[in-house]
Coordinates of C-alpha atoms and ligand atoms in Angstrom, one line a residue:
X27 CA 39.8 78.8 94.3
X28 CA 38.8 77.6 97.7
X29 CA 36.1 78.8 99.8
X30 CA 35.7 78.4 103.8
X31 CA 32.3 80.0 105.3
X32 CA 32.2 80.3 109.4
X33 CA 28.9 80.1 110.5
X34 CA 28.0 80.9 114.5
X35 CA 25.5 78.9 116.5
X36 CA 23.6 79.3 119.9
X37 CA 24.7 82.9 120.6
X38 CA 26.8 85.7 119.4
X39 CA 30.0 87.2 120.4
X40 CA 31.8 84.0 120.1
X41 CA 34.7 85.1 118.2
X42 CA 33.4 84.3 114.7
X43 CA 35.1 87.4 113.6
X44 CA 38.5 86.7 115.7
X45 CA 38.6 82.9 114.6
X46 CA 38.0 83.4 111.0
X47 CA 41.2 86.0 111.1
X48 CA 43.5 83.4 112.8
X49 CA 42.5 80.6 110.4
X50 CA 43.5 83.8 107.6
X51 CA 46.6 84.0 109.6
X52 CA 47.5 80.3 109.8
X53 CA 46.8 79.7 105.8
X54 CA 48.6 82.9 105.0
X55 CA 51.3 81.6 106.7
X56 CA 50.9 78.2 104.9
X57 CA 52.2 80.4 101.9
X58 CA 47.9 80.7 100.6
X59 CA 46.8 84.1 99.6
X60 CA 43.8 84.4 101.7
X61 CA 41.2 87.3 101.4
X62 CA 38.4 87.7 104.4
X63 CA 35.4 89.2 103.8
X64 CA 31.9 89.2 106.1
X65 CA 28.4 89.2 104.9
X66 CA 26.0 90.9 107.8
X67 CA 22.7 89.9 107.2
X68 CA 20.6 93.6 108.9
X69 CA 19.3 95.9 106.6
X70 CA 21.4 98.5 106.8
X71 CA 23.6 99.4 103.6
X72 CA 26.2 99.7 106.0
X73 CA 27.2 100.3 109.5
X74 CA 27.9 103.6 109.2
X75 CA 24.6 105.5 110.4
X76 CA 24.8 103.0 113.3
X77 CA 25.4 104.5 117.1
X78 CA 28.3 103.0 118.7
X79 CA 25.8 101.1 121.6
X80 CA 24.6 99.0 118.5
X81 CA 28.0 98.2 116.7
X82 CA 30.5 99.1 118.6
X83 CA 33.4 100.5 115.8
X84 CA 32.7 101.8 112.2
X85 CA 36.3 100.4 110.6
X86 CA 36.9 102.1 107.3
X87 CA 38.7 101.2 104.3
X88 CA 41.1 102.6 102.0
X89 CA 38.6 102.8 99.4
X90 CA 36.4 105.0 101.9
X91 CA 33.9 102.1 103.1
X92 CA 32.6 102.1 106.5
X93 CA 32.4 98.3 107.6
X94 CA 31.6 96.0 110.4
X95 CA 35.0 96.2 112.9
X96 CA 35.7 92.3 112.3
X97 CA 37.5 93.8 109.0
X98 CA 39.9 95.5 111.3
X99 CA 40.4 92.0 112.6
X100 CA 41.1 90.6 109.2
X101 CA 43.3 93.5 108.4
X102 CA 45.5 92.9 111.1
X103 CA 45.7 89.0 111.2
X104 CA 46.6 89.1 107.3
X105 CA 47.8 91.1 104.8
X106 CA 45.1 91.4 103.2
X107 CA 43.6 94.9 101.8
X108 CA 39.9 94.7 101.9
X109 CA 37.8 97.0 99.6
X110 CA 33.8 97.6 100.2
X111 CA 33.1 94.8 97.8
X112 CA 34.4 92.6 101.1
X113 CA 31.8 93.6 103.5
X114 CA 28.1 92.9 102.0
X115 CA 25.1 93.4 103.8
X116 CA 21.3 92.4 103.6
X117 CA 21.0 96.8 102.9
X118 CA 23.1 96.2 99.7
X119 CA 21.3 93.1 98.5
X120 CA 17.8 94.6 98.9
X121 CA 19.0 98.1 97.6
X122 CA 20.1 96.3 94.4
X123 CA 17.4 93.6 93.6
X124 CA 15.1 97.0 94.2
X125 CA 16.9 99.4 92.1
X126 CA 17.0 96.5 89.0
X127 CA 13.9 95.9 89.5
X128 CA 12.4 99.5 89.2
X129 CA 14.7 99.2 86.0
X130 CA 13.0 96.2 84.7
X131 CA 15.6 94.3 84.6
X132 CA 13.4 91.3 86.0
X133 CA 11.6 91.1 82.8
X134 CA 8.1 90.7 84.3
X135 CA 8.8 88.2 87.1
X136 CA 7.8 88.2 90.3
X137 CA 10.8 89.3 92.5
X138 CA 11.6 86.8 94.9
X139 CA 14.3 86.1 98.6
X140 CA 14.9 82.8 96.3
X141 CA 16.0 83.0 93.6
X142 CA 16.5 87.0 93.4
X143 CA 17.9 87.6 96.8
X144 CA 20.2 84.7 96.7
X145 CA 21.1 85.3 93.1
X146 CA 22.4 89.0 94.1
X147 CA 24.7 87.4 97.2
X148 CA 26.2 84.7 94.7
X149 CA 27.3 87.1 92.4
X150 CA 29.0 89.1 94.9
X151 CA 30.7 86.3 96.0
X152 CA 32.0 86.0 92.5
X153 CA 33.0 89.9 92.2
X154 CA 35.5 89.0 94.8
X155 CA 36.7 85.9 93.4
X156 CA 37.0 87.4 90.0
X157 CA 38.7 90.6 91.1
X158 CA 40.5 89.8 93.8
X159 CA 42.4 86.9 92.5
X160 CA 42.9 84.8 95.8
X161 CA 43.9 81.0 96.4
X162 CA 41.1 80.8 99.4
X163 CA 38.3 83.1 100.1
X164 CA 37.6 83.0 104.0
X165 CA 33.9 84.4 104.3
X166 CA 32.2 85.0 107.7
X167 CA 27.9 85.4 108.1
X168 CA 27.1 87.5 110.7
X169 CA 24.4 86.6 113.4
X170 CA 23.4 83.4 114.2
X171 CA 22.5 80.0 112.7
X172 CA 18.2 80.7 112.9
X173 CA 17.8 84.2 112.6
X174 CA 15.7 85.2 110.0
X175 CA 17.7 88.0 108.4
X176 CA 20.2 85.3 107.7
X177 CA 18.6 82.8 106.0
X178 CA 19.3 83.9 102.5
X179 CA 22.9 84.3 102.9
X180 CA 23.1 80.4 104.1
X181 CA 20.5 79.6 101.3
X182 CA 23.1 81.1 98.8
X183 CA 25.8 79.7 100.1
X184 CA 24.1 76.3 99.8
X185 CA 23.7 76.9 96.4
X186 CA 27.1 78.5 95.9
X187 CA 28.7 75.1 97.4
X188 CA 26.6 73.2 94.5
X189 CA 28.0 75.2 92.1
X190 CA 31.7 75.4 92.8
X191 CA 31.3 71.8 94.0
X192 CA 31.8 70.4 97.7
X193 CA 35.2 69.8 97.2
X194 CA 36.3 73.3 97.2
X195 CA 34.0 74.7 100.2
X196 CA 34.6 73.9 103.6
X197 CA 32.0 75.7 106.3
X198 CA 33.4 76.1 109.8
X199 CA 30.6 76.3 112.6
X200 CA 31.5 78.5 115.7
X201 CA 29.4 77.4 118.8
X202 CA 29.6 77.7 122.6
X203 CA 29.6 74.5 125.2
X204 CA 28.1 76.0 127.9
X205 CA 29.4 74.6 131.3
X206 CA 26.6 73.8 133.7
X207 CA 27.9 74.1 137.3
X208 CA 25.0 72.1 139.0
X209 CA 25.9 69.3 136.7
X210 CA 29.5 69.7 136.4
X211 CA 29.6 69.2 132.7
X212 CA 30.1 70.8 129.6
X213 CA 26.4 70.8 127.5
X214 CA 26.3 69.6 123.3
X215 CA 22.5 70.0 123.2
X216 CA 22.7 73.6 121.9
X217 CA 25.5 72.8 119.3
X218 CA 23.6 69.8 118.1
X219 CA 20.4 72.2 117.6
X220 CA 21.8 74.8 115.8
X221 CA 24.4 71.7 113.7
X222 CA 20.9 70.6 113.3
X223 CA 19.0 73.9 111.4
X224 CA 22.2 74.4 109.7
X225 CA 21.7 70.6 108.1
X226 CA 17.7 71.5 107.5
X227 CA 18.9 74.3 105.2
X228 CA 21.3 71.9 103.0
X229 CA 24.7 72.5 104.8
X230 CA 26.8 70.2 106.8
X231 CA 29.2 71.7 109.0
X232 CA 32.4 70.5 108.6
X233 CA 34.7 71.5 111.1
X234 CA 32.8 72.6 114.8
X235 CA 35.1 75.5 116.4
X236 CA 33.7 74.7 120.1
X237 CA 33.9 78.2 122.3
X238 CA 34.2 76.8 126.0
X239 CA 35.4 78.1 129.6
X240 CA 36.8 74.6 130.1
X241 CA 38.6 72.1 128.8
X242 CA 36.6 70.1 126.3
X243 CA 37.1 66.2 126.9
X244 CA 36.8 63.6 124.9
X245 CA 33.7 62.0 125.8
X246 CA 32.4 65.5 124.4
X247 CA 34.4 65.5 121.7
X248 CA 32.9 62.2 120.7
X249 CA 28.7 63.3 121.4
X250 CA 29.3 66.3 119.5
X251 CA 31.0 64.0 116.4
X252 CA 28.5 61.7 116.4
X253 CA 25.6 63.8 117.0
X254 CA 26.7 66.6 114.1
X255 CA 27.7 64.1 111.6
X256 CA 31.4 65.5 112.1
X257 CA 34.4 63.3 112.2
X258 CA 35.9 63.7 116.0
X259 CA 39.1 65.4 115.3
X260 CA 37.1 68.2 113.5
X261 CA 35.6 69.1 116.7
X262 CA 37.9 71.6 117.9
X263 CA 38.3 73.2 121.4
X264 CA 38.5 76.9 120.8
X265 CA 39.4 78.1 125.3
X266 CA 39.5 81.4 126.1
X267 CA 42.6 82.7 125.4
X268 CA 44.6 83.7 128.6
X269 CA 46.4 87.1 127.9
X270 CA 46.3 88.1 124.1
X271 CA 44.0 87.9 121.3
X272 CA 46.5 87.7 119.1
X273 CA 47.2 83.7 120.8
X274 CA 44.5 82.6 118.9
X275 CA 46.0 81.3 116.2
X276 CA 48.8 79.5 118.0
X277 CA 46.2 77.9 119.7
X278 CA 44.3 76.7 117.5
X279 CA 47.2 76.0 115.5
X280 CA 48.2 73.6 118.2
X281 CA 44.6 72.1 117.7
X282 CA 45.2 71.5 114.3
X283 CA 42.6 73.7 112.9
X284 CA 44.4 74.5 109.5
X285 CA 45.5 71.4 109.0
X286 CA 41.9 69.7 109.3
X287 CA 40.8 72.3 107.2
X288 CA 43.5 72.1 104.2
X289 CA 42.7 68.5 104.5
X290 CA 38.6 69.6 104.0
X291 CA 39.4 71.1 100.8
X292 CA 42.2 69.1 99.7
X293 CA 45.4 72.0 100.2
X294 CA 48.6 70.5 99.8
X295 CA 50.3 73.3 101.3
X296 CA 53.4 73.4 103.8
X297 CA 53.6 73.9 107.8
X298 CA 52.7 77.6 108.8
X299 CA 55.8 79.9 109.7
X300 CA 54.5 81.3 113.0
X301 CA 57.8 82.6 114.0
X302 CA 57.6 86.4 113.9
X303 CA 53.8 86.0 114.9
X304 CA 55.1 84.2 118.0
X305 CA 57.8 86.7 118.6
X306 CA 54.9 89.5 118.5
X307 CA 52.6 87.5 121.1
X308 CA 55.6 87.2 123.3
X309 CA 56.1 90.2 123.4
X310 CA 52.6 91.4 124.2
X311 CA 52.3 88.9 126.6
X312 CA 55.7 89.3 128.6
X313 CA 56.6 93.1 128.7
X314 CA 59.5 94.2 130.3
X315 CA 58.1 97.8 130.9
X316 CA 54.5 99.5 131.7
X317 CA 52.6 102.2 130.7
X318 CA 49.6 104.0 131.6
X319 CA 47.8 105.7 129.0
X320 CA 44.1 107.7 129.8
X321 CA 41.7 106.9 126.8
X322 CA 39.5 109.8 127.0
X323 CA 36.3 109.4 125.3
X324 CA 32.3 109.2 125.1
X325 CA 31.8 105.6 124.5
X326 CA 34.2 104.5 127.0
X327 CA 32.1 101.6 128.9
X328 CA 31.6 99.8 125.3
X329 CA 34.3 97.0 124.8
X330 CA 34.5 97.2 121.0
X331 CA 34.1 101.3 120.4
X332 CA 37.9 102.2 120.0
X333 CA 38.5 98.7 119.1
X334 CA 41.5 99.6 116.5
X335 CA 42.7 102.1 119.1
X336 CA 43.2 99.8 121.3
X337 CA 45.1 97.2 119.2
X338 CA 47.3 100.1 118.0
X339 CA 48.4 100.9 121.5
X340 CA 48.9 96.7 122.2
X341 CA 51.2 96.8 119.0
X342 CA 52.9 100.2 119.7
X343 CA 53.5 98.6 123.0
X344 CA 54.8 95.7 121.8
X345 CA 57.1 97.4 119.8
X346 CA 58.2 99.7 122.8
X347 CA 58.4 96.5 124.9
X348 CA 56.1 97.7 127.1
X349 CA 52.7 96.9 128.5
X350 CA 50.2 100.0 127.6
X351 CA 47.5 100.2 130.4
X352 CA 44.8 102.0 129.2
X353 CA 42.9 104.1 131.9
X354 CA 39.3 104.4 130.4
X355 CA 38.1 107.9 131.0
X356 CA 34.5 108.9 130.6
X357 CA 34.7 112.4 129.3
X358 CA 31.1 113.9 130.8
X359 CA 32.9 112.5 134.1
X360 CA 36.0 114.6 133.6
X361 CA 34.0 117.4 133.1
X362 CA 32.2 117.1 136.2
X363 CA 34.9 115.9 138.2
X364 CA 38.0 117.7 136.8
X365 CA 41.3 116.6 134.8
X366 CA 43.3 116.4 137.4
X367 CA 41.3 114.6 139.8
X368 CA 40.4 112.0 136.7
X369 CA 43.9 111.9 134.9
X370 CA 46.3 112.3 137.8
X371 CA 49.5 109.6 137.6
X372 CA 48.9 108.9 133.7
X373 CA 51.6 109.0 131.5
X374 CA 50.2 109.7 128.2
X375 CA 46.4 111.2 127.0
X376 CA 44.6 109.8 124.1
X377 CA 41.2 111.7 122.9
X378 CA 39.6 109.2 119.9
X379 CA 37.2 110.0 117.4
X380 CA 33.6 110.8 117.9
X381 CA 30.4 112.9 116.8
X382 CA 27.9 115.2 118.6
X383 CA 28.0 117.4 122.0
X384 CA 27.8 115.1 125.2
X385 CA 31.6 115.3 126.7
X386 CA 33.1 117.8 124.7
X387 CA 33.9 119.9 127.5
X388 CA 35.6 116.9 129.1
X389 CA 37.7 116.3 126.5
X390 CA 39.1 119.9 126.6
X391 CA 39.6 119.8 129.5
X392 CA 42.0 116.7 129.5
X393 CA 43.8 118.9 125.9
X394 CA 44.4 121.4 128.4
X395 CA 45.7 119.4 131.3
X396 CA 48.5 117.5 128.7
X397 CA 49.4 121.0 127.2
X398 CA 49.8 122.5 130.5
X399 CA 51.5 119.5 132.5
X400 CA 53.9 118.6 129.3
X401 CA 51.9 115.2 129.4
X402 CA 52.2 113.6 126.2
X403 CA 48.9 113.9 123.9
X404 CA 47.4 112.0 120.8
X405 CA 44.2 113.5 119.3
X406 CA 42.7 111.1 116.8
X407 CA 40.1 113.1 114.2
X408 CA 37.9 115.0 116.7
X409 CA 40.8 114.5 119.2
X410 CA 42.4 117.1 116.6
X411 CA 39.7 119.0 116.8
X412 CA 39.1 119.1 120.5
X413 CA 42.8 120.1 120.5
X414 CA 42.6 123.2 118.0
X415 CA 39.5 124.3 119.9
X416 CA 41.4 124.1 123.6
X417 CA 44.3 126.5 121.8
X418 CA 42.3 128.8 120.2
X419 CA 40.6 129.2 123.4
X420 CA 43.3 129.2 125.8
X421 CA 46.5 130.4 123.7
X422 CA 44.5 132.3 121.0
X423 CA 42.5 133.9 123.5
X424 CA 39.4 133.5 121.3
X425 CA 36.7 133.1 123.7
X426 CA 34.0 130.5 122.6
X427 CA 35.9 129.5 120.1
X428 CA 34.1 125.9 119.0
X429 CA 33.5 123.7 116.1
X430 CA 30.1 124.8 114.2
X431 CA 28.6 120.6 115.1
X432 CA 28.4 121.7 118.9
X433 CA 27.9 125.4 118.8
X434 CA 26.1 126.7 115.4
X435 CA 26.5 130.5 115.8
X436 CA 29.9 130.4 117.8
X437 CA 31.9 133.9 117.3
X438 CA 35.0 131.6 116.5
X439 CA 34.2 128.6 114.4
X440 CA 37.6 127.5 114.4
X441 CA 36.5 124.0 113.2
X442 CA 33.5 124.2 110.6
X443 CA 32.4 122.2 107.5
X444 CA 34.2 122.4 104.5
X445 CA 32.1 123.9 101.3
X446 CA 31.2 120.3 99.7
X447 CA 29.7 119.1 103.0
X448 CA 27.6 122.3 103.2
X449 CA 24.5 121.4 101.0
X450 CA 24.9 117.2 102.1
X451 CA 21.7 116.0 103.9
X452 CA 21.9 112.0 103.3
X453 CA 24.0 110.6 106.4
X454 CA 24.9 107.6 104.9
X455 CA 28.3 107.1 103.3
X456 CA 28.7 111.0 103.0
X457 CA 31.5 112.4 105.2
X458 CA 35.0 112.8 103.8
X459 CA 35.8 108.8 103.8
X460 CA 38.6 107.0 103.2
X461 CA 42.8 107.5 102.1
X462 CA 43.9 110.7 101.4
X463 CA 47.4 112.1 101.3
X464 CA 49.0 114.6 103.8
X465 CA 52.5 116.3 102.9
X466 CA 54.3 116.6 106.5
X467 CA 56.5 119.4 106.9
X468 CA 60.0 119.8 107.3
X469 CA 61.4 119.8 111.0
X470 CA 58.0 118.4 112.5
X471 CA 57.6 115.8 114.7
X472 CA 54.8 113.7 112.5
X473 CA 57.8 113.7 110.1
X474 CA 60.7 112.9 112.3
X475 CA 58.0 109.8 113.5
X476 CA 57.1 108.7 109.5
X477 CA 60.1 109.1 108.5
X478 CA 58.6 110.1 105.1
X479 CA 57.4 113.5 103.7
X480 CA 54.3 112.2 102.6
X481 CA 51.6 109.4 103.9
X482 CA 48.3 108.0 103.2
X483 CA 46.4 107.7 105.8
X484 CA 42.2 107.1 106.2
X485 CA 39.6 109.3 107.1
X486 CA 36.0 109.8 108.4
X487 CA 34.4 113.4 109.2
X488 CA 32.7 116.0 108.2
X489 CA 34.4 118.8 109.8
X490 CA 37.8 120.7 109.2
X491 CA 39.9 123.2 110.4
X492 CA 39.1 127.0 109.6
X493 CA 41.8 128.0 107.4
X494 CA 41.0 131.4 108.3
X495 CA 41.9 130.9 111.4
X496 CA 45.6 129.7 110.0
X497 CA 47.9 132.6 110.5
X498 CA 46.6 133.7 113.7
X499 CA 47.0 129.8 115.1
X500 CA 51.5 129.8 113.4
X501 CA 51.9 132.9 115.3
X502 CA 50.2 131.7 118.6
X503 CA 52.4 128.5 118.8
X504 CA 50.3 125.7 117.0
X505 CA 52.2 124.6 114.2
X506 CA 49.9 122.9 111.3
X507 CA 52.7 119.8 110.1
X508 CA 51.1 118.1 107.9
X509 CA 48.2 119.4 105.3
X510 CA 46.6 117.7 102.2
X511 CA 48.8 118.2 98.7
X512 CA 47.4 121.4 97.9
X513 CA 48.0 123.1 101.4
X514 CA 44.0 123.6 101.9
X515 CA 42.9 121.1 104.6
X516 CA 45.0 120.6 108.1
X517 CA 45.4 117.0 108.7
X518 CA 48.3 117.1 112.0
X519 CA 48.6 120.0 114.1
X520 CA 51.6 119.6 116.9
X521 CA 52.8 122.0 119.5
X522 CA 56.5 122.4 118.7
X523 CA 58.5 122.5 122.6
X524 CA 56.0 119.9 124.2
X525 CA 57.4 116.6 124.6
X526 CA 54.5 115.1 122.0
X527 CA 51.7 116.7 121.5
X528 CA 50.5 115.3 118.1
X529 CA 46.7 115.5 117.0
X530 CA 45.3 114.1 113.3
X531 CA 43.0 114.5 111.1
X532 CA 42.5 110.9 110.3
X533 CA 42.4 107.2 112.0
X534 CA 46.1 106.2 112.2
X535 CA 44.7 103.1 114.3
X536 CA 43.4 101.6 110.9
X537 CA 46.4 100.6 109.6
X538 CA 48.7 99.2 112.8
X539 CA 49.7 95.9 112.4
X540 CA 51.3 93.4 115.0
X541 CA 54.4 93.6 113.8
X542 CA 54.0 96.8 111.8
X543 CA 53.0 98.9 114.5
X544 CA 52.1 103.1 113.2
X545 CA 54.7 105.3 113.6
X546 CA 52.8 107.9 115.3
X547 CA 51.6 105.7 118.4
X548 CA 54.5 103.7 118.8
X549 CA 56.1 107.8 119.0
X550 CA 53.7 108.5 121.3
X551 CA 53.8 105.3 123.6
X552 CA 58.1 106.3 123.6
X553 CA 57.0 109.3 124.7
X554 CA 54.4 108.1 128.0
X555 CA 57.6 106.1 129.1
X556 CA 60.3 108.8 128.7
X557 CA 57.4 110.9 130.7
X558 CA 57.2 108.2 132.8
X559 CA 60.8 107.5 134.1
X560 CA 61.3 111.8 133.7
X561 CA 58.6 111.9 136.7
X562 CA 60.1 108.4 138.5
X563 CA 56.6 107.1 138.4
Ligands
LIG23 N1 32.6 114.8 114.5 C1 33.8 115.1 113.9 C2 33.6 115.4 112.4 O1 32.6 114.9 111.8 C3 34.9 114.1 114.1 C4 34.7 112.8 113.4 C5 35.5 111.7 114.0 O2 36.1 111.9 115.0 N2 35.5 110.6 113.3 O3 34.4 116.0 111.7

C-alpha cells in the first residue's frame, strides 16, 4: 500500500483539500483504488458543534459522521465512500489516549504527545489501511506547516514513513508564491521557510504544489528546487483555475503531477482516462443555456456554507446543459425587504439547511412567493420544514403554526422533535445522522424524478414533521411522497399541480457527482428552465 500526505505551507485556503481530490481523481483514473481521508489537528471531536462562520459546511457521511467539507470534495473527485474512520481529529486523539488512560491501559506511564499522541494517530492510519483495503491512501493535514496543534500529526507521520519505509510515502507540500507588485516577481522565501520547518521535523517534501496568481518561471522553478532539496520538475505550478473547479485535475494533469508522483512511489500504472471528466468540465464551462436560481439562506455571505449545494446545482446544470446562476439571498433581508422585491426575475427557489431563528421569516416568505407565483421550489431539510410551516399557515389556516426550535409554546407545532430526541442534551454527534431509507409513493413527482420506489439518502436534524398534523395537511393539498419504511417520519412533501415544488427531509447535495448528478436537482434545474422559457425570460 502506498501513502501520499499533503501538507500546506505559508497560509491556508490554498486548495489543499481541492488538490488532494484531483491527484485522487488523476490516480483513480490511472486504474489505482485511492481512498482520501483528512486529519484536522483542533480539538474538537468533530465539526459538528461548529457555527458555520468557523467552518463553513458540516458534510456527513453515510455512516452518520459529520466531517470537515474537503470530504465532499473527495467524494465527488473519486468514487470513493468515506466512513468516520476517514476524518480524524486532534478531539478524537485526545478523547481516546484519555479514556485508555482513565482505564489504565498505560500501565503506570506517564502519558505523553510522543509517544502516546502519535501512537493513537498511527494506528488510525492503520484502521484505514486494514479495513479499507486500498492500493494508495491519499491523506490531507489540516492547518498549516508550524502550527502547534499540528505538530503531532507530522511527528506521526514522520514515524509512520519509517515504518512503512520511504519508498511507499510520498508527501506533497501545498504552498503559495506570493507576487510582489513593487518588485514584479513571484517570492520563494515563504515556501523555503515553511520547506524548511517541515525538514526540522524529519520530513522532506517531495513534490511542492506552488499556488500562484501568475505564471511560475523557471528561474523560480529552479530557487525553489534548489532551496527545498526538491528536484525541479517536482515543483509544480498549481494557477488559479479560470472557470471550474473541477479543471484542476486537467491542469495539473498537464503539469505532470501524477506522473511525478507515481514515479515518487514507484507506480507502474497506465495514462489516466480523463475523457468523461473532460466531457463534464466542458460542459460546465461552455453551457449552451442559463439559469437563475435564488439560494435563500442565513449564511449566505460565507463561500463554503452550502458548499455541496452548490456543486449539485453546477452538476445538475451540467447535466441540463445549462449554466445555473445562483442569486444569493440573505433571508433577514427578504424579510425586511419582501419576496418579491428580493426574488423578482428568478427562475427557481432553493431554501438549504440550517438551525435556530434569525431569517426564518424570510425564508417563508420566499415558500410562499414559489407556491403562489408557480415558481419552482427545492427545500433542503429545514427548507422542508420552512415549507410545511408556510402551508399550514397559509393553506391550513393554522395561524402560528411553527416548528417547536423557534417557537416553544406555538398552538400549532407542526414541526417538533421526535420522542428519542426529547430527553438528548449532549450536542455533539446527536441529531438523527446519516442514510436512512424513504419509500416514495406511487404517482409522485420525487418518484417520477428517482425513478425508483425507494432511496437512501443522508440526514442531519433534530426536528420532524407532526404526524398529527398528517391528515389535516392530504386533505389541504400537501401530499407527503415519500416517508421512512414504516410510514412514521415524512422525508418529501410536494405540492401535486405546481410545476415542482419538492422539499426533503435530508441532504440530496451529498451524494451529486459530476457526472452523476441527483435526480431531484437536475428535476428541479429542468424545471427553472421550462419556467424560464414559459415566462420568455
Ligand atoms: N434545524 C432543523 C432541525 O434540526 C433543520 C436542520 C437542517 O436543516 N440540517 O431539524
Amino acid at each position: 500500500m502506498k501513502y501520499i500526505f499533503f501538507t500546506g505551507g505559508v497560509v491556508s485556503s490554498l486548495g489543499k483539500g481541492l488538490a488532494a481530490a484531483s491527484l485522487g481523481t488523476l490516480l483513480e483514473r490511472r486504474g489505482l483504488k485511492v481512498v482520501l481521508q483528512k486529519f484536522d489537528p483542533y480539538l474538537n471531536v468533530d465539526p459538528g458543534t461548529m457555527s458555520p462562520y468557523q467552518h463553513g459546511e458540516v458534510y456527513v457521511l453515510d455512516d452518520g459522521a459529520e466531517t470537515d467539507l474537503d470530504l465532499g470534495h473527495y467524494e465527488r473527485f473519486t468514487s470513493c465512500n468515506l466512513s468516520r474512520l476517514n476524518n480524524l481529529t486532534s478531539g478524537q486523539v485526545y478523547e481516546t489516549v484519555i479514556r485508555r488512560e482513565r482505564k489504565g491501559e498505560y500501565l503506570g506511564s506517564t502519558v505523553q504527545v510522543i509517544p502516546h499522541v502519535t501512537d493513537e494517530i498511527k494506528n488510525r492510519m492503520r484502521a484505514v489501511a486494514e479495513s479499507m483495503g486500498a492500493d494508495v491512501i491519499i491523506t490531507e493535514i489540516g492547518g498549516t506547516t508550524g502550527d502547534i496543534e499540528g505538530l503531532p500529526f507530522l511527528e506521526a507521520l514522520r514515524q509512520f514513513k519509517d515504518e512503512v519505509g520511504q519508498e511507499n510515502v510520498a508527501f506533497v507540500h501545498v504552498t503559495l508564491l506570493p507576487f510582489i507588485k513593487a518588485a514584479g516577481e513571484l517570492k520563494t522565501k515563504p515556501t523555503q521557510q515553511s520547506v524548511a520547518k517541515l525538514r526540522e521535523i524529519g520530513i522532506q517534501p517531495q513534490v511542492l504544489l506552488c499556488r500562484s496568481e501568475h505564471p511560475v518561471e523557471d528561474d523560480v522553478r529552479n530557487k525553489l528546487a534548489m532551496f527545498c532539496n526538491v528536484p525541479k520538475d517536482a515543483v509544480i505550478p498549481f494557477l488559479d483555475v479560470a472557470d471550474s473547479i473541477y479543471e484542476a485535475p486537467l491542469r495539473l494533469h498537464e503539469e505532470k503531477f501524477d506522473d511525478i508522483v507515481c514515479r515518487c512511489l514507484g507506480l507502474k500504472v497506465p495514462d489516466p482516462d480523463l475523457s468523461s471528466w473532460r466531457q463534464f468540465v466542458a460542459r460546465v464551462v461552455h453551457p449552451a443555456q442559463k439559469v437563475k436560481i435564488a439560494v435563500v439562506g442565513k449564511y449566505i455571505e460565507l463561500q463554503d456554507a452550502y458548499k455541496s449545494i452548490y456543486e449539485a446545482l453546477t452538476h445538475a446544470g451540467a447535466a441540463n446543459d445549462t449554466r445555473v446562476v445562483v442569486q444569493k439571498v440573505d433571508a433577514q433581508e427578504l424579510d425586511e425587504e419582501g419576496a418579491e422585491k428580493l426574488l423578482a426575475g428568478c427562475q427557481g427557489i432553493l431554501i438549504p439547511g440550517g438551525f435556530g431563528e434569525r431569517g426564518i421569516e424570510g425564508k417563508v416568505g420566499a415558500a410562499r412567493y414559489a407556491r403562489e407565483n408557480g415558481i419552482p421550489y427545492f427545500g433542503l431539510c429545514l427548507g422542508m420544514q420552512i415549507a410545511v410551516i408556510e402551508y399550514a399557515r397559509d393553506v391550513c389556516g393554522l395561524t402560528g403554526a411553527d416548528s417547536t426550535e423557534f417557537t416553544k409554546d406555538t398552538p400549532h407545532p407542526v414541526i417538533c422533535l421526535l420522542e428519542e430526541q426529547q430527553h438528548i442534551e449532549e450536542k455533539g454527534g446527536s441529531m438523527r445522522l446519516g442514510t436512512w431509507r424513504t419509500v416514495l409513493q406511487e404517482g409522485s413527482k420525487a418518484r417520477e424524478l428517482y425513478g425508483t420506489d425507494t432511496v437512501s439518502e443522508r440526514h442531519r436534524h433534530r426536528y420532524e414533521f407532526n404526524q398529527s398534523y398528517r391528515e389535516l395537511f392530504e386533505k389541504a393539498g400537501l401530499r407527503l411522497s415519500g416517508t421512512s419504511p414504516d410510514g412514521d417520519l415524512a422525508e418529501i412533501v410536494e405540492i401535486p399541480g405546481h410545476p415542482f415544488f419538492v422539499a426533503v427531509q435530508f441532504h440530496p447535495e451529498f451524494q451529486s457527482k459530476p457526472n452523476g448528478p441527483h435526480p431531484l436537482f437536475k428535476g428541479f434545474v429542468q424545471a427553472a428552465l421550462d419556467y424560464k422559457s414559459a415566462h420568455n425570460l
